[in-house]
XYZ file of C-alpha atoms in Angstrom:
325
model
C -39.953 -31.431 -82.730
C -38.538 -34.212 -81.152
C -35.036 -32.398 -81.100
C -36.840 -29.480 -80.015
C -38.166 -31.330 -76.940
C -34.658 -32.696 -76.127
C -33.363 -29.444 -76.401
C -35.764 -27.955 -74.002
C -35.643 -30.803 -71.105
C -31.493 -30.575 -71.671
C -31.753 -27.249 -70.866
C -33.788 -27.786 -67.774
C -31.335 -30.243 -66.697
C -28.336 -28.072 -67.114
C -30.596 -25.143 -65.058
C -31.172 -27.702 -62.265
C -27.652 -28.707 -62.098
C -26.723 -25.625 -61.725
C -29.127 -24.750 -59.294
C -28.055 -27.640 -57.131
C -24.606 -26.293 -57.713
C -25.313 -23.488 -56.473
C -27.357 -24.780 -53.338
C -23.849 -26.962 -52.182
C -21.823 -23.767 -53.029
C -24.453 -21.797 -50.654
C -24.105 -24.216 -47.739
C -20.615 -24.630 -48.217
C -20.263 -21.000 -47.546
C -22.578 -21.334 -44.660
C -20.304 -23.712 -43.024
C -17.495 -21.578 -43.800
C -19.314 -18.522 -42.022
C -20.188 -20.634 -39.171
C -16.705 -22.162 -38.733
C -15.332 -18.725 -38.682
C -18.136 -17.780 -36.177
C -17.105 -20.704 -33.935
C -13.270 -19.838 -34.549
C -13.721 -16.278 -33.546
C -15.662 -17.210 -30.549
C -12.810 -19.555 -29.170
C -10.116 -17.128 -29.607
C -12.256 -14.418 -28.064
C -12.847 -16.764 -24.911
C -9.326 -17.769 -24.803
C -8.599 -14.029 -24.978
C -10.928 -13.226 -22.109
C -9.356 -16.247 -20.339
C -6.043 -14.716 -20.529
C -7.116 -11.195 -19.952
C -4.873 -9.414 -17.193
C -7.630 -8.331 -14.896
C -6.316 -6.000 -12.023
C -8.186 -4.948 -8.810
C -10.185 -1.630 -9.138
C -7.990 -0.261 -5.764
C -4.730 -0.462 -7.749
C -2.967 2.744 -7.891
C -1.968 4.283 -11.257
C 1.558 2.305 -12.510
C 3.760 3.009 -15.384
C 3.789 0.813 -18.452
C 7.627 0.346 -17.913
C 6.725 -1.369 -14.449
C 4.212 -3.741 -15.990
C 6.561 -4.330 -18.845
C 9.554 -5.082 -16.229
C 7.440 -7.245 -14.187
C 6.221 -9.554 -17.244
C 9.943 -9.511 -18.693
C 11.282 -10.886 -15.472
C 8.842 -13.542 -15.205
C 9.396 -14.367 -18.357
C 13.223 -14.837 -18.117
C 12.849 -16.660 -14.749
C 10.483 -18.928 -16.549
C 13.020 -19.755 -19.259
C 15.912 -20.297 -16.386
C 13.937 -21.642 -13.511
C 15.279 -25.245 -14.202
C 18.639 -24.706 -13.982
C 18.794 -22.265 -11.211
C 18.341 -22.966 -7.420
C 16.115 -21.045 -5.120
C 19.209 -18.989 -3.819
C 20.402 -18.201 -7.496
C 16.875 -17.498 -8.385
C 16.110 -14.803 -5.648
C 19.423 -13.132 -6.239
C 19.107 -13.076 -9.992
C 15.672 -10.978 -9.603
C 17.057 -8.908 -6.608
C 20.162 -7.842 -9.245
C 17.877 -6.961 -11.634
C 17.120 -3.675 -9.664
C 20.676 -2.614 -9.156
C 20.483 1.346 -9.640
C 16.971 1.953 -9.321
C 16.799 5.233 -7.136
C 16.019 5.159 -3.547
C 12.628 6.979 -3.338
C 11.208 7.119 0.309
C 7.460 7.229 1.112
C 5.917 5.702 -2.155
C 2.806 4.057 -0.752
C 1.733 7.154 1.064
C 1.013 9.543 -1.673
C -2.897 8.832 -1.369
C -5.667 10.197 1.105
C -7.039 6.599 1.022
C -4.700 3.547 0.676
C -4.543 2.411 -2.616
C -2.336 -1.002 -3.816
C 0.949 1.208 -5.222
C 3.048 -0.847 -7.727
C 6.406 1.376 -8.135
C 9.445 -0.120 -9.575
C 11.187 2.531 -10.632
C 11.612 4.228 -7.046
C 12.435 1.806 -4.333
C 12.884 2.016 -0.511
C 14.366 -0.900 1.519
C 10.902 -2.362 2.320
C 9.368 -1.845 -1.192
C 12.505 -3.486 -2.575
C 12.324 -6.578 -0.774
C 8.420 -6.990 -1.132
C 9.175 -6.504 -5.076
C 11.681 -9.305 -5.088
C 9.808 -12.001 -2.694
C 6.590 -11.289 -4.804
C 8.436 -11.907 -7.974
C 10.028 -14.868 -6.535
C 6.793 -16.182 -5.532
C 5.272 -15.841 -8.652
C 8.282 -17.462 -10.475
C 8.765 -20.516 -8.401
C 4.736 -21.099 -9.054
C 4.936 -20.608 -12.662
C 3.044 -17.400 -12.869
C 3.647 -14.899 -15.707
C 1.082 -12.352 -15.525
C 1.662 -8.331 -14.349
C -1.759 -9.637 -12.510
C -0.467 -12.286 -10.604
C 2.627 -10.297 -9.501
C 0.046 -7.554 -8.118
C -2.125 -9.968 -6.325
C 1.158 -11.518 -4.644
C 2.157 -7.969 -3.851
C -1.187 -7.416 -1.739
C -1.024 -10.650 -0.248
C 2.771 -9.635 1.066
C 1.972 -6.124 1.953
C -0.858 -6.520 3.974
C -2.222 -8.550 7.061
C -4.423 -11.315 5.740
C -3.671 -9.886 2.216
C -6.556 -7.583 2.756
C -5.419 -4.010 2.012
C -5.917 -1.051 4.172
C -3.582 1.424 5.686
C -3.970 -0.045 8.846
C -3.778 -3.846 7.620
C -0.154 -2.501 5.842
C 2.598 -4.424 7.493
C 4.395 -1.305 8.966
C 6.731 -2.762 11.288
C 8.959 -5.565 10.209
C 8.027 -8.132 13.005
C 4.400 -7.686 11.608
C 5.372 -8.167 8.120
C 7.609 -11.553 9.186
C 4.727 -12.614 11.424
C 2.160 -12.260 9.012
C 4.136 -13.609 5.785
C 5.149 -16.977 8.264
C 1.404 -17.213 8.844
C 0.614 -17.189 4.913
C 3.260 -19.472 3.814
C 5.439 -17.509 2.074
C 8.639 -16.990 4.479
C 10.127 -18.872 7.272
C 11.591 -17.001 10.055
C 15.293 -18.654 10.732
C 15.970 -17.717 14.620
C 18.091 -21.063 15.134
C 20.797 -22.561 16.252
C 22.134 -20.706 19.615
C 24.603 -19.664 18.651
C 24.664 -17.405 16.784
C 20.910 -16.612 17.538
C 22.210 -15.748 21.235
C 20.266 -12.647 21.688
C 16.895 -11.407 22.874
C 14.738 -8.488 21.628
C 11.805 -7.380 23.709
C 9.481 -5.711 21.459
C 8.327 -2.335 22.319
C 6.981 -0.614 19.196
C 4.958 2.383 19.531
C 6.915 4.699 16.925
C 4.082 5.328 14.686
C 1.341 6.101 16.971
C 3.228 8.370 19.248
C 4.724 10.368 15.586
C 1.333 10.316 13.990
C 1.880 13.885 12.781
C 5.164 12.851 10.606
C 2.691 10.765 8.494
C 0.497 12.210 5.751
C -2.035 9.106 6.340
C -2.121 9.788 10.153
C -2.048 12.954 11.164
C -5.596 13.916 10.463
C -7.013 10.425 11.258
C -7.228 9.616 15.052
C -9.508 6.676 14.114
C -6.317 5.195 12.328
C -4.073 6.103 15.004
C -6.123 4.539 17.677
C -6.309 1.090 15.473
C -2.654 1.237 14.970
C -1.669 1.791 18.682
C -4.205 -1.328 19.426
C -1.680 -3.217 17.238
C 1.112 -1.926 18.423
C 0.369 -2.608 21.754
C -0.641 -6.299 20.945
C 2.770 -6.751 19.787
C 4.850 -5.417 22.460
C 6.448 -7.546 25.144
C 6.936 -10.215 22.421
C 10.565 -11.646 22.707
C 12.277 -12.515 19.136
C 15.670 -13.998 18.936
C 18.223 -12.548 16.697
C 22.289 -12.657 15.999
C 24.422 -9.606 17.550
C 26.363 -7.452 15.625
C 29.633 -9.207 17.189
C 28.797 -12.378 15.876
C 28.704 -11.369 12.411
C 32.453 -11.422 11.564
C 32.151 -15.281 12.289
C 31.726 -16.167 8.234
C 31.758 -20.119 9.028
C 29.347 -20.111 11.532
C 27.279 -17.770 9.562
C 27.293 -19.350 6.041
C 25.811 -22.494 8.163
C 22.913 -20.518 9.054
C 22.225 -17.528 6.295
C 21.857 -18.503 2.754
C 22.396 -16.224 -0.590
C 18.853 -14.605 -0.687
C 17.770 -14.638 2.720
C 15.916 -11.508 4.154
C 17.998 -9.634 6.242
C 16.515 -7.086 9.094
C 18.508 -5.081 10.749
C 17.670 -4.786 14.761
C 17.873 -1.314 16.539
C 18.309 -0.289 19.859
C 16.279 3.132 19.054
C 13.373 4.047 20.808
C 9.778 2.408 19.630
C 11.355 0.317 16.966
C 12.197 -3.021 16.197
C 14.139 -2.822 13.054
C 15.419 0.034 10.902
C 16.606 -1.352 7.467
C 16.184 -4.374 5.118
C 18.042 -6.486 2.410
C 18.993 -9.360 1.044
C 21.990 -11.786 2.051
C 24.819 -12.316 -0.558
C 27.805 -13.895 0.066
C 31.398 -12.698 -1.547
C 34.583 -14.171 -0.815
C 35.522 -11.885 1.549
C 32.364 -12.626 3.712
C 28.539 -11.330 4.173
C 27.087 -8.641 1.931
C 23.648 -6.936 2.072
C 21.970 -6.108 -1.088
C 19.717 -3.525 -0.605
C 17.885 0.048 -1.414
C 20.249 2.351 0.120
C 19.580 5.939 1.289
C 23.175 6.647 1.645
C 24.825 9.265 -0.337
C 27.822 6.808 -0.765
C 26.140 4.421 -2.370
C 24.876 6.815 -4.887
C 20.923 6.631 -2.981
C 19.989 3.687 -5.300
C 19.529 -0.171 -5.156
C 23.402 -1.509 -4.772
C 25.297 -4.522 -4.249
C 27.994 -3.041 -1.758
C 31.715 -3.850 -1.921
C 32.000 -3.330 2.040
C 31.039 -6.290 4.029
C 28.105 -6.503 6.036
C 29.910 -6.650 9.194
C 31.676 -3.163 8.205
C 28.548 -1.622 7.619
C 27.062 -2.892 10.897
C 29.882 -1.895 13.134
C 30.065 1.808 11.752
C 26.410 2.392 13.182
C 25.994 1.691 17.005
C 22.301 1.607 16.727
C 22.539 -1.364 14.719
C 22.701 -4.274 17.504
C 22.072 -7.097 15.215
C 20.001 -8.877 12.602
C 16.856 -11.115 12.371
C 16.966 -13.431 9.317
C 13.810 -14.868 7.065
C 13.914 -17.099 4.154
C 11.548 -17.281 1.241
C 9.739 -20.702 0.878
C-alpha cells in the first residue's frame, strides 16, 4: 500500500512538473510572438517613414526616370566628399549627354501637371533637372520624392504649381530662384558686365494661339500679361558677345557649372537658350540640350567654343550668368 501511495504521489509530481514546464514554454512562445509583433510593427513604421510619397498632381513618369534620379543621387552621395561644387554640377550635367532634345514636354496636358521627363529634354528642362539634382545631392537628399519636390520649387513661382506660376521667361526663373535661395545672379564686375538690357517681354501674351495651354484660355493670357507687364522696364546687366573672347577675364567671372542664358535682340523676348558653362583649354563651351541638327538634336558638350557659337548668330547679343548655391 505504501509503495502504491508513493507511486501515485510520484506520478502527480511528474504531471505537475510537466504542466509547469508547458506553462513556461507557452509563456516563452507568447513572448516570442509579442516580440515578433513588436519587430514587425517597428519594420512597418520604418517602412512607412521611408516611403517615397509623391504629390497627387505629378504627371505620369517612367520607372527609368525614377531609377535614373535615385542612381545619380546615390552616386553623388558616394562622391560628394571628393568633388568640388563645380565638379559636382558638371558630373551631374554630363550624365545626360546624348539624351534627345524634345520641346514642349511640359505642355501635354489641359491642366498643369508636374511633369518629370528625363528621357526627352529641352534647354530649360535640362537646366532645371541638373539644378534640382545638384541641390538634392548637396543637401544629402536621395529619394525620388526629394527630387520631385525640389523640381517643383525651381519650376514655379514660390514653388506653387500652376501654368501661370510656371517661370516661362528666364528673367522670371532667375528672379524667383534667387528669392528662394537656390541660385545667385552674377552681374559684376564691370567689365565684363558692360551691357544693359531693358526688358520688354510680351511674347507669350501676343502669341497665345501658339501655346496649347493658352489658345483657348483668355483668363490665363490676361494673368500672364499682367506678370509680363510687371517685369517690363526692368534693367539687367549682361556680358556682350564681343567680350566673350577674353578668356582670362571671363575665367575670373564665370565658373564651371554656371548657368548661362543667351540674351537676344528678338522682339518681346529676354533670352533664347540656356546651358552650363564648361571650360576647355581653348576657352568657354556651353553644355546644353541642343536643337541643332549638327549636334544630333541632343544634349551635348560641343567641340566649338561658346564664342564661335555666339558670333555665328547675330541675334545673340550676350549672356546673363547664374550660379547654383
